[in-house]
Each structure stands twice: as C-alpha cells, then as structure tokens.
Amino acid sequence: MYVYEICPYCMDQLYERKQPIDDDVTNCCPKCGSRMECACLGEHKIDDTIYKIILNSVAIPNSGDKKNKFIEILMRIGKFNLEEAQRIYRTENTIIFEGNVSETYVNINLLEDFAPDIHYTVIPPFALESLLNPFLSICPICGNRTVTKTEDINNCSENIKSGIYCETCQDWIMFDICSKAEVDDTKYYVEVSLEEMDSEVINKIMHIYDGLCNTFDSSGNKRLEEKRIIVRDRAQNIEELLSALEDYNIPYEINPPYPHKIPESNPIYKNKWTEEEVRDLIKANPGLKVTVDELNALV
C-alpha cells in the first residue's frame, strides 16, 4: 500500500510517504517548509498516467454566490478565462481538465465541494483513495492551520462532537456527531485464546479477525499464534470483535481497559443449555416439557 502526502499551502505535488501512515512522523514541504498532510493511498505506485475530467452536468442555480464560486473553480481547474468558464458551465459533457495524477487529485477535491449539484467523470478512473480533503487543513477565513477537535455533548455520555476547528477564528470548519470510540486513537491490545471454543464460534471470531487483517495496517499488529489471536488496534476497529466476544462469553485480555460501551451484536450461536437454564425456562413457561438434551440438539 502506498501513501501520499501533499502540502495544503502549495497544493501542487503528491509526495510518497516513506513512513507508515499510523506513525506519528511529521514531514515538511520541500518548497515552503509547511507540515505535509496525508492525502491519499493506493495499491500501486503513482505513474505518469494522464487523466481527463469531464463535466457531465451542472445543477447549480444560474445566479448567486455558489455559481460565482463554481465559475472561479472552473477557471482555476481548466485555466479558462471568464467567458470560457461561463460557456462551459452551460455545456454538458465537456472536458474541463487534462493532466497528471497530482493535478487531478487537487482538482477532484476542488469539485467535491459542489457535490451533489454537479456530476463529473474521471478517465481513466482515478486510482487513489482520498483520506481527507487537504483544503480542510487551512481555515478559509483567516488562512491559518486548523486543528482536529472533539467536544463533549451536554447530557450525552456516548456521543461527541468531532471535526475540524479554527482556533484563530474560534469556529468549526466542519464537524460531525459520532461515538467516542470513533475518535479514540488509543491502540488497544487484545488477546483471545481459541482453546475449548466451539468450531462455529471460532469461525465467527476468525471471520471478524480476517476482516481486521484486511484493513490497512503497516506494522503487523494483528497475528495468529498457535491457538490464540492477537490484535492491537483503535477502539472503533476492534468494536465488532469485542462485541462478539462479549456475546459468546469468551474470556479475553485487553490493555489498556476499554472505556467505551461495547455494542450488542446478533450472535449466530447459542452456548449449550445448562440444567439450571432449562429449569428457569420451564419455571417461566408452565406446561413446557423439554430436556437439556432436546434443547441442545436444536443448537
């Protein structure tokens, strides 16, 4: 997996990040010295492919600030003059850009501000997956660096306000309401023994484990040793695993202690019925005649 960074001020070149994306390493722009931002990633190293951006349709009103801003973006993307940009604005299926991967990345992010009011096509399909719009790194009002911020919501223990904030303007650039687990970057160490575990439960746990291994992980923090699995990952990523372990009453070790509420899942397997459980079941349902063996035969 290749990760690329960009300078949010220069916005002219993607640079391959040599360090893993989850390392706390800060790289600086070779041109202006500003802190680089992780921009996108892909399975293959970027090459000299030339991309075209075709503007298929525009549903932006014919007047107002939004139209004026879009005309300015067209002029920037295609290096058009005002008259050319106004003509293209009213013409469907028009090529508005042709250039390399770095230029294409920047222009796609410029156009995303106008979704869903515009529709465009990139040919060939753009090969990189965006991580975060780099324009969000700079406050559009004052031009200073923004920060990632979280803020508790009154009377809500599980959710939090999280987003991009300008400390100079003391205002949010954008934010979302999410669970505290989503913004928790702590790496939790989880160890689970597969000994004496039913085969159906093992299949369920291993399915979740395989899904974790398929996510981007540069440091081998997930491994299978003999009859135990070991995972070291963020809270949001291990949530499904912890949920399944709790549902099946499977003992596990986690460090540091997990501070968030673990959501309930829908287990596909019911542990074997015990004599005590069957007695309680019959007591709650007078007239029910069933044995432990009969119930366990249905599991």
GROMACS .gro file of C-alpha atoms in nm:
model
  299
    1MET     CA    1   0.000   0.000   0.000
    2TYR     CA    2   0.138   0.340  -0.100
    3VAL     CA    3   0.052   0.654   0.097
    4TYR     CA    4   0.090   1.005  -0.046
    5GLU     CA    5   0.112   1.342   0.123
    6ILE     CA    6   0.056   1.695  -0.001
    7CYS     CA    7   0.129   2.045   0.122
    8PRO     CA    8  -0.204   2.221   0.193
    9TYR     CA    9  -0.048   2.557   0.104
   10CYS     CA   10   0.140   2.471  -0.218
   11MET     CA   11  -0.116   2.207  -0.328
   12ASP     CA   12   0.084   2.116  -0.635
   13GLN     CA   13   0.252   1.781  -0.580
   14LEU     CA   14   0.184   1.444  -0.417
   15TYR     CA   15   0.483   1.303  -0.230
   16GLU     CA   16   0.517   0.939  -0.133
   17ARG     CA   17   0.522   0.900   0.244
   18LYS     CA   18   0.812   0.677   0.347
   19GLN     CA   19   0.680   0.617   0.698
   20PRO     CA   20   0.372   0.407   0.784
   21ILE     CA   21   0.054   0.612   0.796
   22ASP     CA   22   0.000   0.529   1.163
   23ASP     CA   23   0.342   0.660   1.269
   24ASP     CA   24   0.349   0.998   1.441
   25VAL     CA   25   0.600   1.135   1.194
   26THR     CA   26   0.561   1.485   1.050
   27ASN     CA   27   0.711   1.557   0.709
   28CYS     CA   28   0.761   1.908   0.576
   29CYS     CA   29   0.703   2.051   0.230
   30PRO     CA   30   1.035   2.074   0.040
   31LYS     CA   31   0.919   2.405  -0.110
   32CYS     CA   32   0.770   2.610   0.175
   33GLY     CA   33   0.851   2.405   0.486
   34SER     CA   34   0.489   2.365   0.594
   35ARG     CA   35   0.366   2.045   0.754
   36MET     CA   36   0.251   1.788   0.498
   37GLU     CA   37  -0.090   1.622   0.523
   38CYS     CA   38  -0.171   1.259   0.435
   39ALA     CA   39  -0.380   1.292   0.120
   40CYS     CA   40  -0.448   0.957  -0.043
   41LEU     CA   41  -0.340   0.596  -0.077
   42GLY     CA   42  -0.344   0.323  -0.338
   43GLU     CA   43  -0.236  -0.032  -0.415
   44HIS     CA   44   0.009   0.078  -0.684
   45LYS     CA   45   0.280   0.342  -0.708
   46ILE     CA   46   0.165   0.651  -0.898
   47ASP     CA   47   0.291   0.680  -1.254
   48ASP     CA   48   0.276   0.925  -1.544
   49THR     CA   49  -0.086   0.847  -1.636
   50ILE     CA   50  -0.269   1.145  -1.786
   51TYR     CA   51  -0.626   1.191  -1.659
   52LYS     CA   52  -0.920   1.378  -1.805
   53ILE     CA   53  -1.205   1.528  -1.603
   54ILE     CA   54  -1.531   1.555  -1.796
   55LEU     CA   55  -1.805   1.776  -1.657
   56ASN     CA   56  -2.124   1.582  -1.736
   57SER     CA   57  -2.390   1.806  -1.586
   58VAL     CA   58  -2.442   2.105  -1.356
   59ALA     CA   59  -2.746   2.169  -1.136
   60ILE     CA   60  -2.614   2.483  -0.966
   61PRO     CA   61  -2.851   2.787  -0.984
   62ASN     CA   62  -2.782   3.031  -1.269
   63SER     CA   63  -2.708   3.313  -1.026
   64GLY     CA   64  -2.577   3.369  -0.677
   65ASP     CA   65  -2.259   3.309  -0.478
   66LYS     CA   66  -2.248   2.936  -0.545
   67LYS     CA   67  -2.247   2.989  -0.921
   68ASN     CA   68  -1.979   3.257  -0.896
   69LYS     CA   69  -1.761   3.029  -0.683
   70PHE     CA   70  -1.805   2.743  -0.928
   71ILE     CA   71  -1.709   2.966  -1.221
   72GLU     CA   72  -1.392   3.061  -1.031
   73ILE     CA   73  -1.313   2.693  -0.973
   74LEU     CA   74  -1.365   2.618  -1.344
   75MET     CA   75  -1.124   2.897  -1.431
   76ARG     CA   76  -0.869   2.753  -1.190
   77ILE     CA   77  -0.906   2.390  -1.297
   78GLY     CA   78  -0.906   2.443  -1.673
   79LYS     CA   79  -0.710   2.769  -1.680
   80PHE     CA   80  -1.007   2.923  -1.861
   81ASN     CA   81  -1.087   3.292  -1.887
   82LEU     CA   82  -1.419   3.417  -1.753
   83GLU     CA   83  -1.601   3.390  -2.087
   84GLU     CA   84  -1.481   3.033  -2.147
   85ALA     CA   85  -1.577   2.923  -1.795
   86GLN     CA   86  -1.928   3.070  -1.832
   87ARG     CA   87  -1.975   2.887  -2.162
   88ILE     CA   88  -1.851   2.555  -2.021
   89TYR     CA   89  -2.078   2.598  -1.719
   90ARG     CA   90  -2.377   2.569  -1.955
   91THR     CA   91  -2.234   2.288  -2.174
   92GLU     CA   92  -2.275   1.921  -2.085
   93ASN     CA   93  -2.007   1.652  -2.127
   94THR     CA   94  -1.721   1.900  -2.163
   95ILE     CA   95  -1.356   1.823  -2.090
   96ILE     CA   96  -1.252   2.073  -1.824
   97PHE     CA   97  -0.911   1.932  -1.736
   98GLU     CA   98  -0.631   1.710  -1.860
   99GLY     CA   99  -0.320   1.646  -1.653
  100ASN     CA  100  -0.113   1.426  -1.421
  101VAL     CA  101  -0.212   1.245  -1.103
  102SER     CA  102  -0.119   1.526  -0.859
  103GLU     CA  103  -0.313   1.789  -1.053
  104THR     CA  104  -0.607   1.552  -1.090
  105TYR     CA  105  -0.614   1.484  -0.716
  106VAL     CA  106  -0.626   1.857  -0.634
  107ASN     CA  107  -0.898   1.926  -0.892
  108ILE     CA  108  -1.117   1.638  -0.773
  109ASN     CA  109  -1.106   1.783  -0.422
  110LEU     CA  110  -1.200   2.126  -0.558
  111LEU     CA  111  -1.500   1.979  -0.737
  112GLU     CA  112  -1.617   1.777  -0.435
  113ASP     CA  113  -1.725   2.100  -0.266
  114PHE     CA  114  -2.007   2.122  -0.521
  115ALA     CA  115  -2.143   1.769  -0.488
  116PRO     CA  116  -2.418   1.664  -0.543
  117ASP     CA  117  -2.503   1.964  -0.765
  118ILE     CA  118  -2.254   1.859  -1.031
  119HIS     CA  119  -2.167   1.530  -1.194
  120TYR     CA  120  -1.828   1.460  -1.348
  121THR     CA  121  -1.630   1.164  -1.479
  122VAL     CA  122  -1.259   1.093  -1.444
  123ILE     CA  123  -1.098   0.898  -1.731
  124PRO     CA  124  -0.930   0.662  -1.663
  125PRO     CA  125  -1.089   0.609  -1.320
  126PHE     CA  126  -0.875   0.774  -1.054
  127ALA     CA  127  -0.658   0.508  -0.890
  128LEU     CA  128  -0.609   0.666  -0.547
  129GLU     CA  129  -0.841   0.672  -0.247
  130SER     CA  130  -0.867   1.008  -0.071
  131LEU     CA  131  -0.807   1.015   0.304
  132LEU     CA  132  -0.905   1.373   0.386
  133ASN     CA  133  -0.969   1.683   0.181
  134PRO     CA  134  -0.639   1.875   0.226
  135PHE     CA  135  -0.820   2.208   0.191
  136LEU     CA  136  -0.967   2.144   0.537
  137SER     CA  137  -0.618   2.183   0.684
  138ILE     CA  138  -0.635   2.558   0.617
  139CYS     CA  139  -0.905   2.790   0.752
  140PRO     CA  140  -1.085   2.952   0.455
  141ILE     CA  141  -1.143   3.269   0.661
  142CYS     CA  142  -0.805   3.350   0.817
  143GLY     CA  143  -0.570   3.115   0.631
  144ASN     CA  144  -0.423   2.966   0.948
  145ARG     CA  145  -0.385   2.597   1.023
  146THR     CA  146  -0.693   2.418   1.151
  147VAL     CA  147  -0.687   2.151   1.419
  148THR     CA  148  -0.879   1.830   1.481
  149LYS     CA  149  -1.101   1.885   1.781
  150THR     CA  150  -1.350   1.690   1.989
  151GLU     CA  151  -1.604   1.833   2.229
  152ASP     CA  152  -1.841   1.662   2.470
  153ILE     CA  153  -2.213   1.699   2.406
  154ASN     CA  154  -2.424   1.801   2.704
  155ASN     CA  155  -2.634   1.519   2.854
  156CYS     CA  156  -2.481   1.259   2.622
  157SER     CA  157  -2.227   1.013   2.760
  158GLU     CA  158  -2.163   0.808   2.444
  159ASN     CA  159  -2.154   1.069   2.166
  160ILE     CA  160  -1.919   1.356   2.095
  161LYS     CA  161  -1.880   1.645   1.852
  162SER     CA  162  -1.574   1.589   1.634
  163GLY     CA  163  -1.436   1.778   1.338
  164ILE     CA  164  -1.209   2.049   1.201
  165TYR     CA  165  -1.178   2.366   1.409
  166CYS     CA  166  -1.002   2.702   1.364
  167GLU     CA  167  -0.856   2.820   1.694
  168THR     CA  168  -0.789   3.166   1.550
  169CYS     CA  169  -1.149   3.224   1.442
  170GLN     CA  170  -1.278   3.009   1.729
  171ASP     CA  171  -1.524   2.841   1.498
  172TRP     CA  172  -1.587   2.499   1.346
  173ILE     CA  173  -1.495   2.449   0.980
  174MET     CA  174  -1.690   2.125   0.979
  175PHE     CA  175  -1.798   1.872   1.240
  176ASP     CA  176  -1.995   1.556   1.289
  177ILE     CA  177  -2.166   1.385   1.581
  178CYS     CA  178  -2.011   1.047   1.644
  179SER     CA  179  -1.939   0.797   1.919
  180LYS     CA  180  -1.638   0.846   2.144
  181ALA     CA  181  -1.497   0.515   2.016
  182GLU     CA  182  -1.476   0.657   1.663
  183VAL     CA  183  -1.234   0.931   1.766
  184ASP     CA  184  -1.033   0.727   2.017
  185ASP     CA  185  -0.685   0.676   1.868
  186THR     CA  186  -0.560   0.462   2.157
  187LYS     CA  187  -0.415   0.131   2.041
  188TYR     CA  188  -0.576  -0.147   2.246
  189TYR     CA  189  -0.403  -0.482   2.285
  190VAL     CA  190  -0.648  -0.773   2.269
  191GLU     CA  191  -0.554  -1.138   2.316
  192VAL     CA  192  -0.805  -1.422   2.275
  193SER     CA  193  -0.749  -1.792   2.328
  194LEU     CA  194  -0.927  -2.024   2.085
  195GLU     CA  195  -0.885  -2.327   2.313
  196GLU     CA  196  -1.205  -2.515   2.403
  197MET     CA  197  -1.408  -2.295   2.172
  198ASP     CA  198  -1.686  -2.440   1.956
  199SER     CA  199  -1.599  -2.460   1.586
  200GLU     CA  200  -1.891  -2.236   1.486
  201VAL     CA  201  -1.779  -1.968   1.730
  202ILE     CA  202  -1.419  -1.998   1.607
  203ASN     CA  203  -1.544  -1.944   1.251
  204LYS     CA  204  -1.731  -1.632   1.362
  205ILE     CA  205  -1.433  -1.489   1.552
  206MET     CA  206  -1.191  -1.571   1.270
  207HIS     CA  207  -1.421  -1.404   1.018
  208ILE     CA  208  -1.403  -1.082   1.220
  209TYR     CA  209  -1.027  -1.127   1.265
  210ASP     CA  210  -0.976  -1.172   0.889
  211GLY     CA  211  -1.171  -0.852   0.830
  212LEU     CA  212  -0.937  -0.666   1.066
  213CYS     CA  213  -0.635  -0.804   0.881
  214ASN     CA  214  -0.774  -0.673   0.552
  215THR     CA  215  -0.776  -0.315   0.680
  216PHE     CA  216  -0.470  -0.100   0.622
  217ASP     CA  217  -0.211  -0.197   0.883
  218SER     CA  218   0.155  -0.119   0.832
  219SER     CA  219   0.305  -0.266   1.146
  220GLY     CA  220   0.180  -0.623   1.178
  221ASN     CA  221  -0.036  -0.553   1.480
  222LYS     CA  222  -0.261  -0.850   1.408
  223ARG     CA  223  -0.132  -1.204   1.423
  224LEU     CA  224  -0.236  -1.563   1.484
  225GLU     CA  225  -0.012  -1.761   1.719
  226GLU     CA  226  -0.087  -2.127   1.782
  227LYS     CA  227  -0.442  -2.121   1.919
  228ARG     CA  228  -0.480  -1.754   2.002
  229ILE     CA  229  -0.531  -1.433   1.813
  230ILE     CA  230  -0.359  -1.107   1.900
  231VAL     CA  231  -0.485  -0.768   1.784
  232ARG     CA  232  -0.356  -0.419   1.856
  233ASP     CA  233  -0.580  -0.155   1.703
  234ARG     CA  234  -0.801   0.150   1.754
  235ALA     CA  235  -1.124   0.136   1.952
  236GLN     CA  236  -1.356   0.165   1.653
  237ASN     CA  237  -1.178  -0.117   1.467
  238ILE     CA  238  -1.196  -0.370   1.750
  239GLU     CA  239  -1.556  -0.289   1.844
  240GLU     CA  240  -1.706  -0.577   1.643
  241LEU     CA  241  -1.454  -0.823   1.784
  242LEU     CA  242  -1.523  -0.719   2.144
  243SER     CA  243  -1.896  -0.732   2.079
  244ALA     CA  244  -1.875  -1.093   1.959
  245LEU     CA  245  -1.651  -1.195   2.248
  246GLU     CA  246  -1.897  -1.045   2.496
  247ASP     CA  247  -2.197  -1.209   2.328
  248TYR     CA  248  -2.037  -1.554   2.342
  249ASN     CA  249  -1.895  -1.504   2.693
  250ILE     CA  250  -1.544  -1.566   2.564
  251PRO     CA  251  -1.271  -1.455   2.806
  252TYR     CA  252  -1.010  -1.219   2.666
  253GLU     CA  253  -0.734  -0.985   2.776
  254ILE     CA  254  -0.737  -0.617   2.679
  255ASN     CA  255  -0.493  -0.345   2.772
  256PRO     CA  256  -0.548  -0.065   2.849
  257PRO     CA  257  -0.902  -0.125   2.980
  258TYR     CA  258  -1.166  -0.048   2.717
  259PRO     CA  259  -1.358   0.265   2.834
  260HIS     CA  260  -1.644   0.262   2.582
  261LYS     CA  261  -1.977   0.086   2.579
  262ILE     CA  262  -1.949  -0.233   2.377
  263PRO     CA  263  -2.249  -0.264   2.141
  264GLU     CA  264  -2.452  -0.582   2.136
  265SER     CA  265  -2.438  -0.793   1.822
  266ASN     CA  266  -2.661  -1.071   1.694
  267PRO     CA  267  -2.484  -1.398   1.773
  268ILE     CA  268  -2.538  -1.687   1.534
  269TYR     CA  269  -2.452  -1.941   1.802
  270LYS     CA  270  -2.607  -2.021   2.141
  271ASN     CA  271  -2.389  -2.186   2.403
  272LYS     CA  272  -2.507  -2.526   2.524
  273TRP     CA  273  -2.805  -2.514   2.756
  274THR     CA  274  -2.736  -2.596   3.121
  275GLU     CA  275  -2.961  -2.777   3.367
  276GLU     CA  276  -3.017  -2.454   3.560
  277GLU     CA  277  -3.115  -2.262   3.245
  278VAL     CA  278  -3.366  -2.531   3.148
  279ARG     CA  279  -3.520  -2.526   3.498
  280ASP     CA  280  -3.559  -2.148   3.474
  281LEU     CA  281  -3.709  -2.181   3.128
  282ILE     CA  282  -3.970  -2.435   3.244
  283LYS     CA  283  -4.048  -2.224   3.550
  284ALA     CA  284  -4.115  -1.922   3.328
  285ASN     CA  285  -4.327  -2.132   3.089
  286PRO     CA  286  -4.561  -2.361   3.290
  287GLY     CA  287  -4.658  -2.671   3.096
  288LEU     CA  288  -4.340  -2.672   2.887
  289LYS     CA  289  -4.188  -3.020   2.874
  290VAL     CA  290  -3.834  -3.026   2.741
  291THR     CA  291  -3.498  -3.168   2.844
  292VAL     CA  292  -3.145  -3.036   2.826
  293ASP     CA  293  -3.056  -3.291   2.559
  294GLU     CA  294  -3.355  -3.193   2.345
  295LEU     CA  295  -3.270  -2.823   2.355
  296ASN     CA  296  -2.903  -2.881   2.286
  297ALA     CA  297  -2.994  -3.094   1.986
  298LEU     CA  298  -3.152  -2.781   1.834
  299VAL     CA  299  -2.841  -2.567   1.879
   0.00000   0.00000   0.00000
